[in-house]
């Protein structure tokens, strides 16, 4: 019996000693710092001067491109562009982590005070300055920066009142 108690006491002491042992392990740590994502309008959309048609309906389009001086295309009716080189697409600058992606959630052209004078205004599909729309470029002149060029269109007819119409082009981007 004394022997059993001695072994039991020795076993309890051994268990207590094992439980009190300390052990160390090392894990790596990392942090990735990225540039804050930014979106800003750097150039306004301009259609220039357009002569309204006397017959039919004329579609006026400014293409989505980098040109700082362009002439809108007109089709249908007999509307025209009396002064060339006054149009340009809007430019929006995206800044973010090179290689990061984004989605365009909205691209809306509106002329709230035009009423029915400008028929069906809408924006054109964006075009990227470098790389492709949806990814901030890794290369190019400025990695992590991309310009998006966005044009627009609307139609006019003989009933369109001569005036200067002001509107907005709103681009909504979600950075992933």
PDB file of C-alpha atoms in Angstrom:
ATOM      1  CA  UNK A   1       0.000   0.000   0.000  1.00  0.00           C
ATOM      2  CA  UNK A   2       2.834   2.374   0.843  1.00  0.00           C
ATOM      3  CA  UNK A   3       4.316   1.576  -2.511  1.00  0.00           C
ATOM      4  CA  UNK A   4       1.148   2.494  -4.305  1.00  0.00           C
ATOM      5  CA  UNK A   5       0.924   5.813  -2.526  1.00  0.00           C
ATOM      6  CA  UNK A   6       4.528   6.586  -3.352  1.00  0.00           C
ATOM      7  CA  UNK A   7       3.938   5.894  -7.074  1.00  0.00           C
ATOM      8  CA  UNK A   8       0.719   7.911  -7.020  1.00  0.00           C
ATOM      9  CA  UNK A   9       2.492  10.857  -5.409  1.00  0.00           C
ATOM     10  CA  UNK A  10       5.357  10.560  -7.910  1.00  0.00           C
ATOM     11  CA  UNK A  11       2.877  10.443 -10.841  1.00  0.00           C
ATOM     12  CA  UNK A  12       0.965  13.503  -9.591  1.00  0.00           C
ATOM     13  CA  UNK A  13       4.211  15.427  -9.192  1.00  0.00           C
ATOM     14  CA  UNK A  14       5.272  14.469 -12.719  1.00  0.00           C
ATOM     15  CA  UNK A  15       1.929  15.597 -14.176  1.00  0.00           C
ATOM     16  CA  UNK A  16       2.155  18.861 -12.321  1.00  0.00           C
ATOM     17  CA  UNK A  17       5.678  19.463 -13.603  1.00  0.00           C
ATOM     18  CA  UNK A  18       4.681  18.724 -17.214  1.00  0.00           C
ATOM     19  CA  UNK A  19       1.691  21.065 -17.067  1.00  0.00           C
ATOM     20  CA  UNK A  20       3.870  23.901 -15.817  1.00  0.00           C
ATOM     21  CA  UNK A  21       6.380  23.714 -18.695  1.00  0.00           C
ATOM     22  CA  UNK A  22       6.453  26.720 -21.074  1.00  0.00           C
ATOM     23  CA  UNK A  23       6.768  26.467 -24.861  1.00  0.00           C
ATOM     24  CA  UNK A  24       7.377  29.125 -27.488  1.00  0.00           C
ATOM     25  CA  UNK A  25       6.365  29.182 -31.156  1.00  0.00           C
ATOM     26  CA  UNK A  26       6.878  31.882 -33.753  1.00  0.00           C
ATOM     27  CA  UNK A  27       4.427  32.986 -36.474  1.00  0.00           C
ATOM     28  CA  UNK A  28       5.208  35.466 -39.227  1.00  0.00           C
ATOM     29  CA  UNK A  29       3.340  38.762 -39.438  1.00  0.00           C
ATOM     30  CA  UNK A  30       2.688  40.917 -42.495  1.00  0.00           C
ATOM     31  CA  UNK A  31       0.912  44.131 -43.435  1.00  0.00           C
ATOM     32  CA  UNK A  32       0.186  45.489 -46.895  1.00  0.00           C
ATOM     33  CA  UNK A  33      -0.216  49.234 -47.193  1.00  0.00           C
ATOM     34  CA  UNK A  34      -1.992  50.460 -50.322  1.00  0.00           C
ATOM     35  CA  UNK A  35      -2.629  53.885 -51.737  1.00  0.00           C
ATOM     36  CA  UNK A  36      -6.072  55.251 -50.907  1.00  0.00           C
ATOM     37  CA  UNK A  37      -8.388  54.804 -53.862  1.00  0.00           C
ATOM     38  CA  UNK A  38      -9.488  58.020 -55.483  1.00  0.00           C
ATOM     39  CA  UNK A  39     -11.806  59.078 -58.290  1.00  0.00           C
ATOM     40  CA  UNK A  40     -11.884  62.622 -59.610  1.00  0.00           C
ATOM     41  CA  UNK A  41     -13.218  64.421 -62.666  1.00  0.00           C
ATOM     42  CA  UNK A  42     -10.337  66.179 -64.430  1.00  0.00           C
ATOM     43  CA  UNK A  43     -12.035  67.350 -67.644  1.00  0.00           C
ATOM     44  CA  UNK A  44     -15.668  68.141 -68.484  1.00  0.00           C
ATOM     45  CA  UNK A  45     -17.677  66.682 -71.364  1.00  0.00           C
ATOM     46  CA  UNK A  46     -18.273  69.293 -74.079  1.00  0.00           C
ATOM     47  CA  UNK A  47     -20.439  68.953 -77.180  1.00  0.00           C
ATOM     48  CA  UNK A  48     -19.538  72.319 -78.699  1.00  0.00           C
ATOM     49  CA  UNK A  49     -21.874  74.259 -80.983  1.00  0.00           C
ATOM     50  CA  UNK A  50     -24.496  72.324 -82.938  1.00  0.00           C
ATOM     51  CA  UNK A  51     -26.886  73.746 -85.536  1.00  0.00           C
ATOM     52  CA  UNK A  52     -30.312  72.197 -85.027  1.00  0.00           C
ATOM     53  CA  UNK A  53     -31.984  70.490 -87.967  1.00  0.00           C
ATOM     54  CA  UNK A  54     -34.850  72.064 -89.867  1.00  0.00           C
ATOM     55  CA  UNK A  55     -36.125  68.602 -90.767  1.00  0.00           C
ATOM     56  CA  UNK A  56     -35.786  65.224 -89.135  1.00  0.00           C
ATOM     57  CA  UNK A  57     -33.969  64.296 -85.963  1.00  0.00           C
ATOM     58  CA  UNK A  58     -30.186  64.587 -85.616  1.00  0.00           C
ATOM     59  CA  UNK A  59     -28.173  62.376 -83.280  1.00  0.00           C
ATOM     60  CA  UNK A  60     -25.151  64.217 -81.837  1.00  0.00           C
ATOM     61  CA  UNK A  61     -22.316  62.049 -80.436  1.00  0.00           C
ATOM     62  CA  UNK A  62     -19.016  62.857 -78.742  1.00  0.00           C
ATOM     63  CA  UNK A  63     -16.850  59.729 -78.740  1.00  0.00           C
ATOM     64  CA  UNK A  64     -15.114  58.397 -75.631  1.00  0.00           C
ATOM     65  CA  UNK A  65     -11.471  59.191 -76.413  1.00  0.00           C
ATOM     66  CA  UNK A  66      -8.476  61.133 -75.138  1.00  0.00           C
ATOM     67  CA  UNK A  67      -8.592  63.916 -77.708  1.00  0.00           C
ATOM     68  CA  UNK A  68      -8.698  67.358 -76.105  1.00  0.00           C
ATOM     69  CA  UNK A  69     -10.208  68.837 -79.258  1.00  0.00           C
ATOM     70  CA  UNK A  70     -12.740  66.884 -81.283  1.00  0.00           C
ATOM     71  CA  UNK A  71     -15.764  67.410 -83.474  1.00  0.00           C
ATOM     72  CA  UNK A  72     -18.974  65.581 -82.591  1.00  0.00           C
ATOM     73  CA  UNK A  73     -20.480  63.299 -85.195  1.00  0.00           C
ATOM     74  CA  UNK A  74     -23.988  64.060 -86.381  1.00  0.00           C
ATOM     75  CA  UNK A  75     -26.305  61.656 -88.141  1.00  0.00           C
ATOM     76  CA  UNK A  76     -29.865  61.898 -89.348  1.00  0.00           C
ATOM     77  CA  UNK A  77     -31.864  65.041 -90.075  1.00  0.00           C
ATOM     78  CA  UNK A  78     -29.962  67.992 -91.449  1.00  0.00           C
ATOM     79  CA  UNK A  79     -28.324  69.214 -88.213  1.00  0.00           C
ATOM     80  CA  UNK A  80     -24.668  70.179 -88.451  1.00  0.00           C
ATOM     81  CA  UNK A  81     -21.566  71.267 -86.567  1.00  0.00           C
ATOM     82  CA  UNK A  82     -20.719  74.810 -87.734  1.00  0.00           C
ATOM     83  CA  UNK A  83     -17.480  75.093 -85.730  1.00  0.00           C
ATOM     84  CA  UNK A  84     -15.251  72.012 -85.549  1.00  0.00           C
ATOM     85  CA  UNK A  85     -12.897  71.133 -82.701  1.00  0.00           C
ATOM     86  CA  UNK A  86     -15.050  72.372 -79.791  1.00  0.00           C
ATOM     87  CA  UNK A  87     -15.998  68.960 -78.373  1.00  0.00           C
ATOM     88  CA  UNK A  88     -14.173  66.632 -75.994  1.00  0.00           C
ATOM     89  CA  UNK A  89     -14.937  63.626 -73.832  1.00  0.00           C
ATOM     90  CA  UNK A  90     -14.928  63.925 -70.061  1.00  0.00           C
ATOM     91  CA  UNK A  91     -11.930  62.538 -68.205  1.00  0.00           C
ATOM     92  CA  UNK A  92     -12.117  60.797 -64.844  1.00  0.00           C
ATOM     93  CA  UNK A  93      -8.887  59.873 -63.032  1.00  0.00           C
ATOM     94  CA  UNK A  94      -8.688  56.718 -60.931  1.00  0.00           C
ATOM     95  CA  UNK A  95      -5.838  56.264 -58.461  1.00  0.00           C
ATOM     96  CA  UNK A  96      -5.317  53.062 -56.505  1.00  0.00           C
ATOM     97  CA  UNK A  97      -3.151  50.069 -55.852  1.00  0.00           C
ATOM     98  CA  UNK A  98      -1.641  48.793 -59.139  1.00  0.00           C
ATOM     99  CA  UNK A  99      -3.419  45.645 -60.256  1.00  0.00           C
ATOM    100  CA  UNK A 100      -6.497  46.255 -58.108  1.00  0.00           C
ATOM    101  CA  UNK A 101      -9.872  45.951 -59.768  1.00  0.00           C
ATOM    102  CA  UNK A 102     -13.002  48.054 -59.867  1.00  0.00           C
ATOM    103  CA  UNK A 103     -16.453  47.982 -61.377  1.00  0.00           C
ATOM    104  CA  UNK A 104     -18.414  50.790 -62.942  1.00  0.00           C
ATOM    105  CA  UNK A 105     -21.768  50.945 -61.218  1.00  0.00           C
ATOM    106  CA  UNK A 106     -23.141  53.933 -63.083  1.00  0.00           C
ATOM    107  CA  UNK A 107     -22.298  56.253 -65.923  1.00  0.00           C
ATOM    108  CA  UNK A 108     -25.164  58.728 -66.299  1.00  0.00           C
ATOM    109  CA  UNK A 109     -25.444  61.840 -68.477  1.00  0.00           C
ATOM    110  CA  UNK A 110     -28.357  64.150 -67.742  1.00  0.00           C
ATOM    111  CA  UNK A 111     -29.531  67.633 -68.644  1.00  0.00           C
ATOM    112  CA  UNK A 112     -32.202  68.271 -65.956  1.00  0.00           C
ATOM    113  CA  UNK A 113     -33.322  71.672 -67.243  1.00  0.00           C
ATOM    114  CA  UNK A 114     -33.453  70.713 -70.927  1.00  0.00           C
ATOM    115  CA  UNK A 115     -36.924  69.227 -70.696  1.00  0.00           C
ATOM    116  CA  UNK A 116     -37.781  67.681 -74.062  1.00  0.00           C
ATOM    117  CA  UNK A 117     -35.264  69.802 -75.970  1.00  0.00           C
ATOM    118  CA  UNK A 118     -32.496  67.196 -75.777  1.00  0.00           C
ATOM    119  CA  UNK A 119     -33.909  63.797 -76.646  1.00  0.00           C
ATOM    120  CA  UNK A 120     -32.573  60.716 -74.809  1.00  0.00           C
ATOM    121  CA  UNK A 121     -29.243  62.009 -73.504  1.00  0.00           C
ATOM    122  CA  UNK A 122     -26.923  59.172 -72.482  1.00  0.00           C
ATOM    123  CA  UNK A 123     -23.251  58.553 -71.895  1.00  0.00           C
ATOM    124  CA  UNK A 124     -20.992  56.484 -74.087  1.00  0.00           C
ATOM    125  CA  UNK A 125     -18.987  53.467 -72.889  1.00  0.00           C
ATOM    126  CA  UNK A 126     -15.808  54.487 -71.000  1.00  0.00           C
ATOM    127  CA  UNK A 127     -12.406  53.976 -72.630  1.00  0.00           C
ATOM    128  CA  UNK A 128      -9.235  53.513 -70.532  1.00  0.00           C
ATOM    129  CA  UNK A 129      -6.074  55.562 -71.087  1.00  0.00           C
ATOM    130  CA  UNK A 130      -3.903  52.511 -70.405  1.00  0.00           C
ATOM    131  CA  UNK A 131      -4.751  48.880 -69.750  1.00  0.00           C
ATOM    132  CA  UNK A 132      -8.373  47.893 -69.605  1.00  0.00           C
ATOM    133  CA  UNK A 133     -11.447  49.285 -67.926  1.00  0.00           C
ATOM    134  CA  UNK A 134     -11.857  47.453 -64.611  1.00  0.00           C
ATOM    135  CA  UNK A 135      -8.202  47.125 -63.571  1.00  0.00           C
ATOM    136  CA  UNK A 136      -5.815  49.786 -62.252  1.00  0.00           C
ATOM    137  CA  UNK A 137      -2.698  49.304 -64.415  1.00  0.00           C
ATOM    138  CA  UNK A 138       0.594  47.920 -63.117  1.00  0.00           C
ATOM    139  CA  UNK A 139       2.527  49.620 -65.910  1.00  0.00           C
ATOM    140  CA  UNK A 140       2.289  52.679 -68.077  1.00  0.00           C
ATOM    141  CA  UNK A 141       3.532  56.171 -67.405  1.00  0.00           C
ATOM    142  CA  UNK A 142       2.083  56.187 -63.874  1.00  0.00           C
ATOM    143  CA  UNK A 143       1.405  52.748 -62.354  1.00  0.00           C
ATOM    144  CA  UNK A 144      -1.643  52.886 -60.089  1.00  0.00           C
ATOM    145  CA  UNK A 145      -3.273  55.644 -62.146  1.00  0.00           C
ATOM    146  CA  UNK A 146      -5.755  55.362 -64.975  1.00  0.00           C
ATOM    147  CA  UNK A 147      -7.838  57.896 -66.853  1.00  0.00           C
ATOM    148  CA  UNK A 148     -11.275  56.997 -68.170  1.00  0.00           C
ATOM    149  CA  UNK A 149     -12.607  58.963 -71.143  1.00  0.00           C
ATOM    150  CA  UNK A 150     -16.380  59.190 -71.450  1.00  0.00           C
ATOM    151  CA  UNK A 151     -18.356  60.793 -74.254  1.00  0.00           C
ATOM    152  CA  UNK A 152     -22.084  61.154 -74.687  1.00  0.00           C
ATOM    153  CA  UNK A 153     -24.932  61.605 -77.113  1.00  0.00           C
ATOM    154  CA  UNK A 154     -28.408  63.087 -77.499  1.00  0.00           C
ATOM    155  CA  UNK A 155     -30.805  63.854 -80.312  1.00  0.00           C
ATOM    156  CA  UNK A 156     -32.267  67.200 -81.374  1.00  0.00           C
ATOM    157  CA  UNK A 157     -34.976  68.154 -83.850  1.00  0.00           C
ATOM    158  CA  UNK A 158     -36.579  71.246 -85.380  1.00  0.00           C
ATOM    159  CA  UNK A 159     -38.477  71.870 -82.108  1.00  0.00           C
ATOM    160  CA  UNK A 160     -35.288  72.072 -79.994  1.00  0.00           C
ATOM    161  CA  UNK A 161     -35.075  75.563 -78.512  1.00  0.00           C
ATOM    162  CA  UNK A 162     -31.794  77.390 -79.181  1.00  0.00           C
ATOM    163  CA  UNK A 163     -30.026  77.678 -75.811  1.00  0.00           C
ATOM    164  CA  UNK A 164     -26.967  76.584 -73.870  1.00  0.00           C
ATOM    165  CA  UNK A 165     -27.865  73.409 -72.006  1.00  0.00           C
ATOM    166  CA  UNK A 166     -25.864  72.450 -68.925  1.00  0.00           C
ATOM    167  CA  UNK A 167     -25.941  69.033 -67.372  1.00  0.00           C
ATOM    168  CA  UNK A 168     -23.891  66.491 -65.462  1.00  0.00           C
ATOM    169  CA  UNK A 169     -22.045  63.289 -66.167  1.00  0.00           C
ATOM    170  CA  UNK A 170     -21.875  61.120 -63.049  1.00  0.00           C
ATOM    171  CA  UNK A 171     -19.492  58.160 -62.895  1.00  0.00           C
ATOM    172  CA  UNK A 172     -19.857  55.673 -60.041  1.00  0.00           C
ATOM    173  CA  UNK A 173     -16.917  53.351 -59.404  1.00  0.00           C
ATOM    174  CA  UNK A 174     -16.670  50.606 -56.782  1.00  0.00           C
ATOM    175  CA  UNK A 175     -13.116  49.645 -55.908  1.00  0.00           C
ATOM    176  CA  UNK A 176     -12.813  45.936 -55.077  1.00  0.00           C
TER     177      UNK A 176
END
